[in-house]
mmCIF file of C-alpha atoms and ligand atoms in Angstrom:
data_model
loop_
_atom_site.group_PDB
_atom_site.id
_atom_site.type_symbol
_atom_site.label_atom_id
_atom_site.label_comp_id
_atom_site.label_asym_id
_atom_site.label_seq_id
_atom_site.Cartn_x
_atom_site.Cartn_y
_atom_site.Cartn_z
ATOM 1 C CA UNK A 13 -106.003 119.038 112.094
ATOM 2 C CA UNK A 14 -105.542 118.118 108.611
ATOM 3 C CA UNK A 15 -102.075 119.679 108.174
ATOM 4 C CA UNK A 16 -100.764 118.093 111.516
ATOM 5 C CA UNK A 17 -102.351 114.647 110.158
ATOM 6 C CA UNK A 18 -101.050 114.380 106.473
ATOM 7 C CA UNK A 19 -97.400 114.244 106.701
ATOM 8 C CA UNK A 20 -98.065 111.089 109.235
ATOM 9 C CA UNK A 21 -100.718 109.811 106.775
ATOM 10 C CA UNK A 22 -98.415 110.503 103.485
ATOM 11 C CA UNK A 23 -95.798 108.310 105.379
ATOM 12 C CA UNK A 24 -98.159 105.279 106.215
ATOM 13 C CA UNK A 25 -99.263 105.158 102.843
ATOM 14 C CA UNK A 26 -95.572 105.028 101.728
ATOM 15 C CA UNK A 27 -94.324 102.440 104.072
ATOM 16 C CA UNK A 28 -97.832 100.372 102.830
ATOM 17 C CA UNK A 29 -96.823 100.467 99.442
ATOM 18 C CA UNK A 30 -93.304 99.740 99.765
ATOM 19 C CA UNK A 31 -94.708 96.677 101.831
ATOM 20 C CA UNK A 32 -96.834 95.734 99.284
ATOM 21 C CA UNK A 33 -94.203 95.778 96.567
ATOM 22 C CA UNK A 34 -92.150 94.237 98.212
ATOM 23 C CA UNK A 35 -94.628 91.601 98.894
ATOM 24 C CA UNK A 36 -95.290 90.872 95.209
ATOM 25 C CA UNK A 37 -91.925 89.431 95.034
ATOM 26 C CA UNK A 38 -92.646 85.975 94.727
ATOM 27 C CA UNK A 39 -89.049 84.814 96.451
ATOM 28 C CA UNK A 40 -89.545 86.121 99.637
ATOM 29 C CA UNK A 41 -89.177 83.844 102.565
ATOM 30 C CA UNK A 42 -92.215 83.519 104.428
ATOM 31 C CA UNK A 43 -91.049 84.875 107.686
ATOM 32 C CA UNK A 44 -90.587 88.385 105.994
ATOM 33 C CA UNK A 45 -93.759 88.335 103.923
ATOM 34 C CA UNK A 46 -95.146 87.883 107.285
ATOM 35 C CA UNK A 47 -93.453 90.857 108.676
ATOM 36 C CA UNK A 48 -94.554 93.105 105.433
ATOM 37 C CA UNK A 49 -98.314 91.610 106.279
ATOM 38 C CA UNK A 50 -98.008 92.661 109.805
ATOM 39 C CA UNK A 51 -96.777 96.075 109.099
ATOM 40 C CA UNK A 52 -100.041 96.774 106.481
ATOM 41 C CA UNK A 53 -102.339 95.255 109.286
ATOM 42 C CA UNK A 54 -100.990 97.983 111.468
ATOM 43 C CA UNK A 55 -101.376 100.595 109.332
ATOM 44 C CA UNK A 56 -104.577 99.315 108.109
ATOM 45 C CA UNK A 57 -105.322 99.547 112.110
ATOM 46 C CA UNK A 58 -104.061 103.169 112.693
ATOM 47 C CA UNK A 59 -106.381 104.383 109.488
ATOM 48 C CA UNK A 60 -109.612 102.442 110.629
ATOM 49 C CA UNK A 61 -109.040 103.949 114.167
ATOM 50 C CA UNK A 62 -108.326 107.243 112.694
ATOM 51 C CA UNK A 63 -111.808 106.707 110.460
ATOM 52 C CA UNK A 64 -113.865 105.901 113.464
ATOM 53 C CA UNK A 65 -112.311 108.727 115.736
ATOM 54 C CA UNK A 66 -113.650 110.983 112.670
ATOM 55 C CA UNK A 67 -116.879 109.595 112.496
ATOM 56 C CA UNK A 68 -117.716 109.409 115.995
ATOM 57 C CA UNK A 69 -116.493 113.281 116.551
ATOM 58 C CA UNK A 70 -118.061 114.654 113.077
ATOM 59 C CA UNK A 71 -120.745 116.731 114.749
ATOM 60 C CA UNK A 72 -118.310 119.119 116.571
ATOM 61 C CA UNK A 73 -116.017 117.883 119.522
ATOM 62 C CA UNK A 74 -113.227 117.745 116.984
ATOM 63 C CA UNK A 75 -114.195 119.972 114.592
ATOM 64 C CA UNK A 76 -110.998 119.314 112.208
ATOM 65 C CA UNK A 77 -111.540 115.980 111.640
ATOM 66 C CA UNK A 78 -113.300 115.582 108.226
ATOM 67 C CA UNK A 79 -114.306 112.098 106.745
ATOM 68 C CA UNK A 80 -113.679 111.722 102.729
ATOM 69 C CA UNK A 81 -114.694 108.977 100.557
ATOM 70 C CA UNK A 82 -110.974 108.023 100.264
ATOM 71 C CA UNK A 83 -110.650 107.529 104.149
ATOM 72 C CA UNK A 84 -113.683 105.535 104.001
ATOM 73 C CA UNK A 85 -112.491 103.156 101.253
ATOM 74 C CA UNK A 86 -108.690 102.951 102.070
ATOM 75 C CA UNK A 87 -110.436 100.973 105.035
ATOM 76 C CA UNK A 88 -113.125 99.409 103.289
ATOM 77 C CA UNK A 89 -112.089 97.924 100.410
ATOM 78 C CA UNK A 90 -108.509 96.238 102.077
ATOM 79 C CA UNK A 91 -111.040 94.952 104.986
ATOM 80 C CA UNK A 92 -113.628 93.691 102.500
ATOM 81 C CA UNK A 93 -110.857 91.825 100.035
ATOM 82 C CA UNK A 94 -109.338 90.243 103.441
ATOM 83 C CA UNK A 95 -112.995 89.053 104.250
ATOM 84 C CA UNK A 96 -113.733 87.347 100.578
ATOM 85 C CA UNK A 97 -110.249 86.398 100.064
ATOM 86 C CA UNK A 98 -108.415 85.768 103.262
ATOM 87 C CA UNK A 99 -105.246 83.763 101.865
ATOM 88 C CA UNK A 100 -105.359 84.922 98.024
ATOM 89 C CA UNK A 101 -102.819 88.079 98.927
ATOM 90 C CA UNK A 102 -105.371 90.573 97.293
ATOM 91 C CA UNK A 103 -106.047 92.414 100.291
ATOM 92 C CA UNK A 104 -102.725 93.666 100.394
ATOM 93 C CA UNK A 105 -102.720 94.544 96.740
ATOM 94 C CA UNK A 106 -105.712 96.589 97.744
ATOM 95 C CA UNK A 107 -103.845 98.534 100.122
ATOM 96 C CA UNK A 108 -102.337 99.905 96.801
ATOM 97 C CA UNK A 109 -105.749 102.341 97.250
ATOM 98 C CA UNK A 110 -103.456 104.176 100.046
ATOM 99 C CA UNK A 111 -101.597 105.976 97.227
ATOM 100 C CA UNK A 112 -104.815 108.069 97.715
ATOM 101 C CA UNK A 113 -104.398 109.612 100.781
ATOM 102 C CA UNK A 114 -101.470 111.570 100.428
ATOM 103 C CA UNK A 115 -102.298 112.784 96.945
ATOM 104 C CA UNK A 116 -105.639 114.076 98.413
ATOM 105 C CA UNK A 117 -103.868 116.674 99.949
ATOM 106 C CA UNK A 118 -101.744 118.189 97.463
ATOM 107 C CA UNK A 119 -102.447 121.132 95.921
ATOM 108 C CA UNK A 120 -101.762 120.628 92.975
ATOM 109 C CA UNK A 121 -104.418 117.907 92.857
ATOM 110 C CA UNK A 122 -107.139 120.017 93.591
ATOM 111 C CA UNK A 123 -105.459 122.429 90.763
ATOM 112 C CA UNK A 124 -105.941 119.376 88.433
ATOM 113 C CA UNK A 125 -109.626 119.293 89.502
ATOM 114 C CA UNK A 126 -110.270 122.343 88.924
ATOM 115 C CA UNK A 127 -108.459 122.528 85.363
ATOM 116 C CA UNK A 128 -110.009 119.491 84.215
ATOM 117 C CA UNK A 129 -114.070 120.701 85.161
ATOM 118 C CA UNK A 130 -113.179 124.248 83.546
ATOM 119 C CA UNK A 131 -111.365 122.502 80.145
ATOM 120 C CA UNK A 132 -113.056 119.200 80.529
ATOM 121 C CA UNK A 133 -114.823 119.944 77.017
ATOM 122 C CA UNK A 134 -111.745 121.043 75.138
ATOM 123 C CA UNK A 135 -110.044 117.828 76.727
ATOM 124 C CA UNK A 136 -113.274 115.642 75.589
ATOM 125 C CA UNK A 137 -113.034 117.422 71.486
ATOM 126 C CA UNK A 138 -109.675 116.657 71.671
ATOM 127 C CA UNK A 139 -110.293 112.921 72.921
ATOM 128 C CA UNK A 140 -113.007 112.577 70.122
ATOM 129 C CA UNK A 141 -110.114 113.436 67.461
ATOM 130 C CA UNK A 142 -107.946 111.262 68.840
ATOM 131 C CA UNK A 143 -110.701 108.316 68.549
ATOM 132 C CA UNK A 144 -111.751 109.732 65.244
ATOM 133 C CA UNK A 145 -107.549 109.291 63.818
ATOM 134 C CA UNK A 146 -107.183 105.855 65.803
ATOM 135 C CA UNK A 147 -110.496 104.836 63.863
ATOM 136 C CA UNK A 148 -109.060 106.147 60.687
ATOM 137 C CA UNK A 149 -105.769 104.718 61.040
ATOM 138 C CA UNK A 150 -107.078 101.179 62.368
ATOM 139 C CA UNK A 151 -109.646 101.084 59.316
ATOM 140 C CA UNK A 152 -106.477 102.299 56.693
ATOM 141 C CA UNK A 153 -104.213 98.932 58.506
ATOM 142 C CA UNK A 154 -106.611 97.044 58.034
ATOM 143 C CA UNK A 155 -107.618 97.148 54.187
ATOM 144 C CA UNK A 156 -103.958 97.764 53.362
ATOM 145 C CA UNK A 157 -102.415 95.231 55.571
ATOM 146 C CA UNK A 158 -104.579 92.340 55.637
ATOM 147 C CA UNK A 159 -103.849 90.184 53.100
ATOM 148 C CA UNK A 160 -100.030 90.783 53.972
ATOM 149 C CA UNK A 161 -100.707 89.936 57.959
ATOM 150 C CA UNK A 162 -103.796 88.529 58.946
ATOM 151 C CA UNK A 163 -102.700 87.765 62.476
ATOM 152 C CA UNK A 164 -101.897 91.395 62.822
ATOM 153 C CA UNK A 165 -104.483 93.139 61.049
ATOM 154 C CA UNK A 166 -106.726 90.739 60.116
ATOM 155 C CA UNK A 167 -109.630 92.658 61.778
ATOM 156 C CA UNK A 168 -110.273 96.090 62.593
ATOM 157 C CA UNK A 169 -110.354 95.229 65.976
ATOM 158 C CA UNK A 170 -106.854 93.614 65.793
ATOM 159 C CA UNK A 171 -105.457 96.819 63.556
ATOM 160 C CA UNK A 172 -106.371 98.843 66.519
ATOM 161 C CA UNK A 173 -103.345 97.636 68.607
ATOM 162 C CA UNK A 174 -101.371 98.741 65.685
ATOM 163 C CA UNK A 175 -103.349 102.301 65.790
ATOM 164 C CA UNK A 176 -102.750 102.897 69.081
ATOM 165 C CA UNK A 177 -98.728 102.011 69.444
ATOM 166 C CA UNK A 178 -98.247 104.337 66.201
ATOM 167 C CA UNK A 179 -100.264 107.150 67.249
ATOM 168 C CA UNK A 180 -99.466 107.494 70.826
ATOM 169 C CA UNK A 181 -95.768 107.467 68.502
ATOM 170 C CA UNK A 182 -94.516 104.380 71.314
ATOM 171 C CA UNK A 183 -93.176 102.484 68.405
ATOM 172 C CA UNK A 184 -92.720 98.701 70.506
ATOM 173 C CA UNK A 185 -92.215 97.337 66.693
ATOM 174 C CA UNK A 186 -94.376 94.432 67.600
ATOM 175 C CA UNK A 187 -96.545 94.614 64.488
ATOM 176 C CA UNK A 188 -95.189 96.507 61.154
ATOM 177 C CA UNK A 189 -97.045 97.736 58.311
ATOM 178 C CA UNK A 190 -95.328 95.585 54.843
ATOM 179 C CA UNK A 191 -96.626 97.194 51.986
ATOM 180 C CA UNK A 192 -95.569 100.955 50.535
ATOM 181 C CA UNK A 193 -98.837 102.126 51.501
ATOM 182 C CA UNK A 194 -99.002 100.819 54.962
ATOM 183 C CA UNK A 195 -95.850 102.783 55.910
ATOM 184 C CA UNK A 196 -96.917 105.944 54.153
ATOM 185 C CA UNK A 197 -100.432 105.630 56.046
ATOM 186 C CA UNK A 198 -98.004 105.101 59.554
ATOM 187 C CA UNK A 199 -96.184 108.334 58.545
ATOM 188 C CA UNK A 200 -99.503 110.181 58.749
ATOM 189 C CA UNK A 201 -100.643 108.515 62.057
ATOM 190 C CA UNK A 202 -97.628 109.156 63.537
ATOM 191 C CA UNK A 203 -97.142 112.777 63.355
ATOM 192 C CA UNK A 204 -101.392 113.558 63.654
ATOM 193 C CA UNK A 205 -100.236 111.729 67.000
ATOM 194 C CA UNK A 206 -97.666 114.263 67.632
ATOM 195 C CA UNK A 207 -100.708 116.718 66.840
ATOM 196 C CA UNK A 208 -103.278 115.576 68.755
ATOM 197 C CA UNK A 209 -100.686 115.019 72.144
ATOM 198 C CA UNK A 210 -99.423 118.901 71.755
ATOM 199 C CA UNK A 211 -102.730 120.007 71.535
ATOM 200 C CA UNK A 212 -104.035 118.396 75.018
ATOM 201 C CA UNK A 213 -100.647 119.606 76.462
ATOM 202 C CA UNK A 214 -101.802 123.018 74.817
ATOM 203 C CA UNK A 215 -104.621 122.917 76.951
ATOM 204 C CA UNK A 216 -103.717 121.794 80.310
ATOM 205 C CA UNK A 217 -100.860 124.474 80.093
ATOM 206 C CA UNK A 218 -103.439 126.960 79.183
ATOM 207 C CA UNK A 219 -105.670 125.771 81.774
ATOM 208 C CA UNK A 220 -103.241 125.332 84.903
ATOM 209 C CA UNK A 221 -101.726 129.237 84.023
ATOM 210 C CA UNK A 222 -105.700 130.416 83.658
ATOM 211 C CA UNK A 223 -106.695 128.975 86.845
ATOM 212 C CA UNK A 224 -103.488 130.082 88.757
ATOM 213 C CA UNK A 225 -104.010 133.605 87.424
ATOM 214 C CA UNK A 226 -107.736 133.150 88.248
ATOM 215 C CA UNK A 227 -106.776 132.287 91.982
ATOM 216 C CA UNK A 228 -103.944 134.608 92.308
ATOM 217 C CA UNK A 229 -106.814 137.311 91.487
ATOM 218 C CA UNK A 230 -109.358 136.251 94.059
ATOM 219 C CA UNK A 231 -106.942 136.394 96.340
ATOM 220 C CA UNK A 232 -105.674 139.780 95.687
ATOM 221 C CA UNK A 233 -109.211 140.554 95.602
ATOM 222 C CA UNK A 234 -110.558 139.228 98.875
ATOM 223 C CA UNK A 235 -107.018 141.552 100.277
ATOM 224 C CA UNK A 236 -108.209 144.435 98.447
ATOM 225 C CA UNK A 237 -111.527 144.281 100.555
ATOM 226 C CA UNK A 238 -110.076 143.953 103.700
ATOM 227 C CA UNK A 239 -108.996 147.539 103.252
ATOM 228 C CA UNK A 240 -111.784 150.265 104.394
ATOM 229 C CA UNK A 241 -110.167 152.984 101.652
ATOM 230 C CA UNK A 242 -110.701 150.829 99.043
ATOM 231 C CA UNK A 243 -114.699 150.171 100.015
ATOM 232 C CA UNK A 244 -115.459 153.206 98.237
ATOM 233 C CA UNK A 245 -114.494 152.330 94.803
ATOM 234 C CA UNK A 246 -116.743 151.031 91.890
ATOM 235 C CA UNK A 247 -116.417 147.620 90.503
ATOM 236 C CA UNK A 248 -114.407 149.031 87.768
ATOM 237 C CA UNK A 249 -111.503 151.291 90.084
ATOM 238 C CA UNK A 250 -111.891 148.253 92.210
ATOM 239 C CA UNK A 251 -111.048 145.699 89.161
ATOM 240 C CA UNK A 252 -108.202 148.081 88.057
ATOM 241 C CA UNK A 253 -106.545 148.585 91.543
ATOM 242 C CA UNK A 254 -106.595 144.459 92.290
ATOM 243 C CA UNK A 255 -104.610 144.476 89.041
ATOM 244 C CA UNK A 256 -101.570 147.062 90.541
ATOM 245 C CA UNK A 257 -101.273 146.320 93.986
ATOM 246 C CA UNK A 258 -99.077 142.728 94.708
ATOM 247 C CA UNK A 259 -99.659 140.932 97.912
ATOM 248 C CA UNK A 260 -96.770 140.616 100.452
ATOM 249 C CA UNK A 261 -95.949 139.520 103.705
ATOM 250 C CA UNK A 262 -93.181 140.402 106.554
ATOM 251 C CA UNK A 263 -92.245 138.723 109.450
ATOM 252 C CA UNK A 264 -91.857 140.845 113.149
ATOM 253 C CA UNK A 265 -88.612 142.877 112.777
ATOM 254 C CA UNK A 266 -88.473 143.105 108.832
ATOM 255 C CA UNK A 267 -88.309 146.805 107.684
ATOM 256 C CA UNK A 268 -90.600 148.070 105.351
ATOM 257 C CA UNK A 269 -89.569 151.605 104.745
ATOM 258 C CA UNK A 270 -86.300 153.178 106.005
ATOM 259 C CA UNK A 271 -85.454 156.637 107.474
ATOM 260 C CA UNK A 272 -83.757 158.844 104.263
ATOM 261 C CA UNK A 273 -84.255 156.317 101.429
ATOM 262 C CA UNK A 274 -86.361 157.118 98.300
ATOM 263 C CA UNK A 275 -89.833 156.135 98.521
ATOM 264 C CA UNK A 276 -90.921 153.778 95.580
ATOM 265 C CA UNK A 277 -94.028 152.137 96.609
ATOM 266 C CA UNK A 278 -96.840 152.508 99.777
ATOM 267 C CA UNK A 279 -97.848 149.805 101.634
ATOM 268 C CA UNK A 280 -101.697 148.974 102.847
ATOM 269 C CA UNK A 281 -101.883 146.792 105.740
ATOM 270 C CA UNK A 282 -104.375 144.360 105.415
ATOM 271 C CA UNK A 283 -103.193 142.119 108.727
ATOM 272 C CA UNK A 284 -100.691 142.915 111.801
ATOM 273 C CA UNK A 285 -99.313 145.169 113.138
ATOM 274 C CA UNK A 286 -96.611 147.966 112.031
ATOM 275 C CA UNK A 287 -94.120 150.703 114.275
ATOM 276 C CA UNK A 288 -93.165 153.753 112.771
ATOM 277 C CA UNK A 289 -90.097 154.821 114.709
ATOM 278 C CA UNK A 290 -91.079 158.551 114.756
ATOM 279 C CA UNK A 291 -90.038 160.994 117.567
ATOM 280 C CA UNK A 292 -92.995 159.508 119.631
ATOM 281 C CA UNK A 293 -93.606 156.226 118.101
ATOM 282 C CA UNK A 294 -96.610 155.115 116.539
ATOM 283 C CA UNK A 295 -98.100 151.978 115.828
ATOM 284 C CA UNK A 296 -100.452 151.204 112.888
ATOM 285 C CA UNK A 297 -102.544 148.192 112.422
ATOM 286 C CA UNK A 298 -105.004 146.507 109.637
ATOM 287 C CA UNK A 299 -106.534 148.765 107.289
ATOM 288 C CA UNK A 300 -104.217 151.680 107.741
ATOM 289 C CA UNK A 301 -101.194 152.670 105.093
ATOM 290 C CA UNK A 302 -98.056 153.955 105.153
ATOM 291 C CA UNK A 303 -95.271 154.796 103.371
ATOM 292 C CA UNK A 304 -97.597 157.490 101.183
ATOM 293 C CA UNK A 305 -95.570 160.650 102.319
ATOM 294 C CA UNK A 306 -92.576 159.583 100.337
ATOM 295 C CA UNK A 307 -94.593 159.262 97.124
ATOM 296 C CA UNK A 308 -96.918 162.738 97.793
ATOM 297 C CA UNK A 309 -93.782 165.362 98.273
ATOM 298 C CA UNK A 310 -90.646 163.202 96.570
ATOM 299 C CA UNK A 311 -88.823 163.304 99.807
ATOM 300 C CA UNK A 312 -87.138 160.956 101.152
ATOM 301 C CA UNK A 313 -88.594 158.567 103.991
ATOM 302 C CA UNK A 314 -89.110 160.465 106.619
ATOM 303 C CA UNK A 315 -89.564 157.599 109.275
ATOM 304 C CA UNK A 316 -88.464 153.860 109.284
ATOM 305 C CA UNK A 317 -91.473 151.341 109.554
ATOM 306 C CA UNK A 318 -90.791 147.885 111.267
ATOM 307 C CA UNK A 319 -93.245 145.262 111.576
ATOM 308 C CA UNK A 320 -93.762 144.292 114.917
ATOM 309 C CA UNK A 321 -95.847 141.124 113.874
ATOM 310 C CA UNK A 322 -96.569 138.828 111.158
ATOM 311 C CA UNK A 323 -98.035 141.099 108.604
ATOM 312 C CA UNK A 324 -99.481 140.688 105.319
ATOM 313 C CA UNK A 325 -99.790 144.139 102.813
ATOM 314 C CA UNK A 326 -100.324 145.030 99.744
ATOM 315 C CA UNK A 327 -98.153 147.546 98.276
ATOM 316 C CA UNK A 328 -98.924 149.838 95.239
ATOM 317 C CA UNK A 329 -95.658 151.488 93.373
ATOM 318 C CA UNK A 330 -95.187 155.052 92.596
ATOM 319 C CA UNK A 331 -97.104 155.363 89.363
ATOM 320 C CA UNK A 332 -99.801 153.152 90.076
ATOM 321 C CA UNK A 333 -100.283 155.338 93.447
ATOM 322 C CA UNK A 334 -99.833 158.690 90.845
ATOM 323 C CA UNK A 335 -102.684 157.033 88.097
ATOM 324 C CA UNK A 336 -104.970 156.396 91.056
ATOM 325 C CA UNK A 337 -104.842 159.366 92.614
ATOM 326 C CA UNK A 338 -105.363 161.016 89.566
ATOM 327 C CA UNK A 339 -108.359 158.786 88.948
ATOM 328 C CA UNK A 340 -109.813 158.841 92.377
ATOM 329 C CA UNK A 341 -110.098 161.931 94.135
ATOM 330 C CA UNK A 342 -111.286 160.985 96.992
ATOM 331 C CA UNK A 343 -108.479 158.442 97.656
ATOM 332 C CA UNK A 344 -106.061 160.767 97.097
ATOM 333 C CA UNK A 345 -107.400 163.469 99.165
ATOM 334 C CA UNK A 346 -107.614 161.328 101.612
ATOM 335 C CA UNK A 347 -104.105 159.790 101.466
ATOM 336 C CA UNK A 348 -103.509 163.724 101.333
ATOM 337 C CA UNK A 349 -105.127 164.771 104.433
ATOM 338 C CA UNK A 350 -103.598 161.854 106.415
ATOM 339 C CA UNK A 351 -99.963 161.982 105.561
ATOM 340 C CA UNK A 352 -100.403 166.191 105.851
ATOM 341 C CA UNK A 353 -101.597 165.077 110.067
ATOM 342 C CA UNK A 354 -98.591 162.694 109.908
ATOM 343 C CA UNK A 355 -96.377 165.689 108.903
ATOM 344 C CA UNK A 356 -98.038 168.303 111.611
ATOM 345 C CA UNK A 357 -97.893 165.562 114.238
ATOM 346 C CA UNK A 358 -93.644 164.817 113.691
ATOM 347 C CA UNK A 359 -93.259 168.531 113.467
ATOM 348 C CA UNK A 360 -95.316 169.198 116.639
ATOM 349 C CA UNK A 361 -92.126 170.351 119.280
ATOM 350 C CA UNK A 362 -92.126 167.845 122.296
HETATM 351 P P1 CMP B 407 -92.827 157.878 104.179
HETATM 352 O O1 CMP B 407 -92.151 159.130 104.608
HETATM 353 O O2 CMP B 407 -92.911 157.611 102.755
HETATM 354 O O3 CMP B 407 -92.132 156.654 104.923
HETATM 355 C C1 CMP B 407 -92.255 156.540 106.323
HETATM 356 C C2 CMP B 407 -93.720 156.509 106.655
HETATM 357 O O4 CMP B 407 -94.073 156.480 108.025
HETATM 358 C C3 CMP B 407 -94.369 157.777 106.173
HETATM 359 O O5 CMP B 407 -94.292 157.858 104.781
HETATM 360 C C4 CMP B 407 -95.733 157.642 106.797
HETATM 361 O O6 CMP B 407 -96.545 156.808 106.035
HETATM 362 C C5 CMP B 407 -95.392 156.978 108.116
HETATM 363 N N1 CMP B 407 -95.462 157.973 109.169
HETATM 364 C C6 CMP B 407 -94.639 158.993 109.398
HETATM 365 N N2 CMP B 407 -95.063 159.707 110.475
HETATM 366 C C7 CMP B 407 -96.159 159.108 110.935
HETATM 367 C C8 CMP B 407 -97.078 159.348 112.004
HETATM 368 N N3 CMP B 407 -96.911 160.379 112.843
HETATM 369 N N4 CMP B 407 -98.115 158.512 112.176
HETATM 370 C C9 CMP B 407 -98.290 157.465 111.344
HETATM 371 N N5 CMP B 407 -97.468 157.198 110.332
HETATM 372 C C10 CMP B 407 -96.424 157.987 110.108
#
């Protein structure tokens, strides 16, 4: 229900916030900032209605609909400004709390989330260096610069501005160390600011390619399992096979293997169905392989495999199948046993 409901939601939010920019343009004739008002009460409308069709159903007659704290406030807070404010034009600005809803739904959001509570401590170190230099620096303005400006750096407080413009390196110019020193001491800020920003990109890089890796493996781990040959390994034959075989997917009529090529890889089927186009054809389905006979004698394929549905696979390649059969007898044997019955059967006269 959520899939079908977010592109409609992501486009409400945008139309709100285009209204409500265009509504902070002070020249706008009244007739059309009456027409942009309109439009957010309608969407305002279509979200509370949506809210209240979630609430209402949350205990199972719709069981997609989920209420989040963002649905709750993107029709609170715009409602609540209207009621304390009615003509000051805040409760449109406080539509701006729309830009929520679509955003909720990305994934890379939830990729952020999840990077930011696994590094949030390397972030916060980082952040108390930053302070630490910003201190520094503000501190350094201020006893060399004082005399020279006092309306600039006349306090630490006041340096501060100065601290922060140089070492986030913006540079607006607005306030200028005068004396040798000063501009020495801006030198340093400067390029520890150039430190301390490659460091936190340092880390959210490191972070984001962790937790995609991290995912990536659960995944191929939770395929893995859905596999009854696989059940039988330890954690560790387990942990090294999730680390050869790659995930992939086929849609009805793709072929996977094809009569007379060489065989480079097997496949596992972990969902849908397959047909091998063999003298009488045969269909295999989750948890059965394929594609093993290839890789046992060095022949070439002896049967081409189609998918009849939408299948998902894993497929391991030719030395990864030789190092785990080498490792794993009773894998191999059986991947033996089965693709010598495969053999009998297509020889069988008919
Ligand atoms: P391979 O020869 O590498 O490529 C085609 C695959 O089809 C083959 O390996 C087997 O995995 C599969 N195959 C061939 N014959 C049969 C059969 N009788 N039953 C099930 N699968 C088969």
């Amino acid at each position: 229900m959520r899939g079908t409901r977010a592109p409609l939601e992501a486009l409400l939010a945008v139309l709100g916030l285009c209204c409500l920019t265009a509504l902070s343009i002070r020249e706008l004739p009244d007739a059309e900032r009456a027409a942009l008002k309109a439009v957010l009460v309608v969407i305002w409308c279509i979200y509370a209605a949506e809210l209240a069709a979630a609430l209402v159903w949350r205990n199972g007659a719709a069981p997609g609909k989920s209420v989040s704290v963002i649905d709750l406030l993107a029709v609170a807070i715009p409602a609540a400004t209207f009621i304390v404010a009615p003509h000051s034009g805040d409760a449109s600005l406080s539509c701006a709390l729309w830009l929520l809803k679509p955003l909720r739904d990305l994934p890379v959001v939830r990729l952020m989330g999840a990077v930011l509570a696994t590094e949030g401590a390397n972030l916060l170190g980082v952040l108390a260096i930053f302070l630490a230099i910003l201190f520094a620096a503000s501190l350094g303005g201020y006893v060399l610069e004082r005399n020279l400006q006092p309306e600039q750096f006349g306090s630490i407080p006041k340096a501060m501005w100065w601290g922060v413009v140089t070492l986030t390196t913006t540079g607006y110019g607005d306030e200028i160390p005068r004396s040798f020193a000063g501009r020495l001491l801006a030198g340093m800020v400067m390029m520890s600011g150039i430190g301390v920003f490659a460091l936190w990109a340092g880390i959210l890089a490191s972070g984001f390619s962790e937790q995609l890796r991290r995912e990536d493996f659960l995944r191929k781990w939770q395929l893995v399992s859905a596999v009854p040959l696989f059940r039988q390994l330890g954690p560790e034959e387990l942990l090294a096979i999730v680390r050869c075989l790659h995930p992939g997917k086929a849609s009805p009529g793709a072929v996977l293997c094809r009569k007379g090529e060489k065989g480079d890889r097997m496949f596992f089927i972990v969902d849908g169905h397959v047909g091998v186009a063999t003298a009488a054809p045969v269909e295999l389905g989750p948890g059965s392989f394929f594609g093993e006979m290839a890789l046992i004698t060095g022949e070439p394929r002896n049967a081409t495999v189609v998918a009849s549905t939408q299948i998902s696979f894993l497929s391991l390649n030719a030395l990864d199948f030789h190092i785990l059969a080498s490792r794993n007898s009773q894998i191999a044997e059986i991947i033996r046993k089965t693709a010598l019955e495969r053999r009998a059967v297509d020889a069988a006269p008919r």
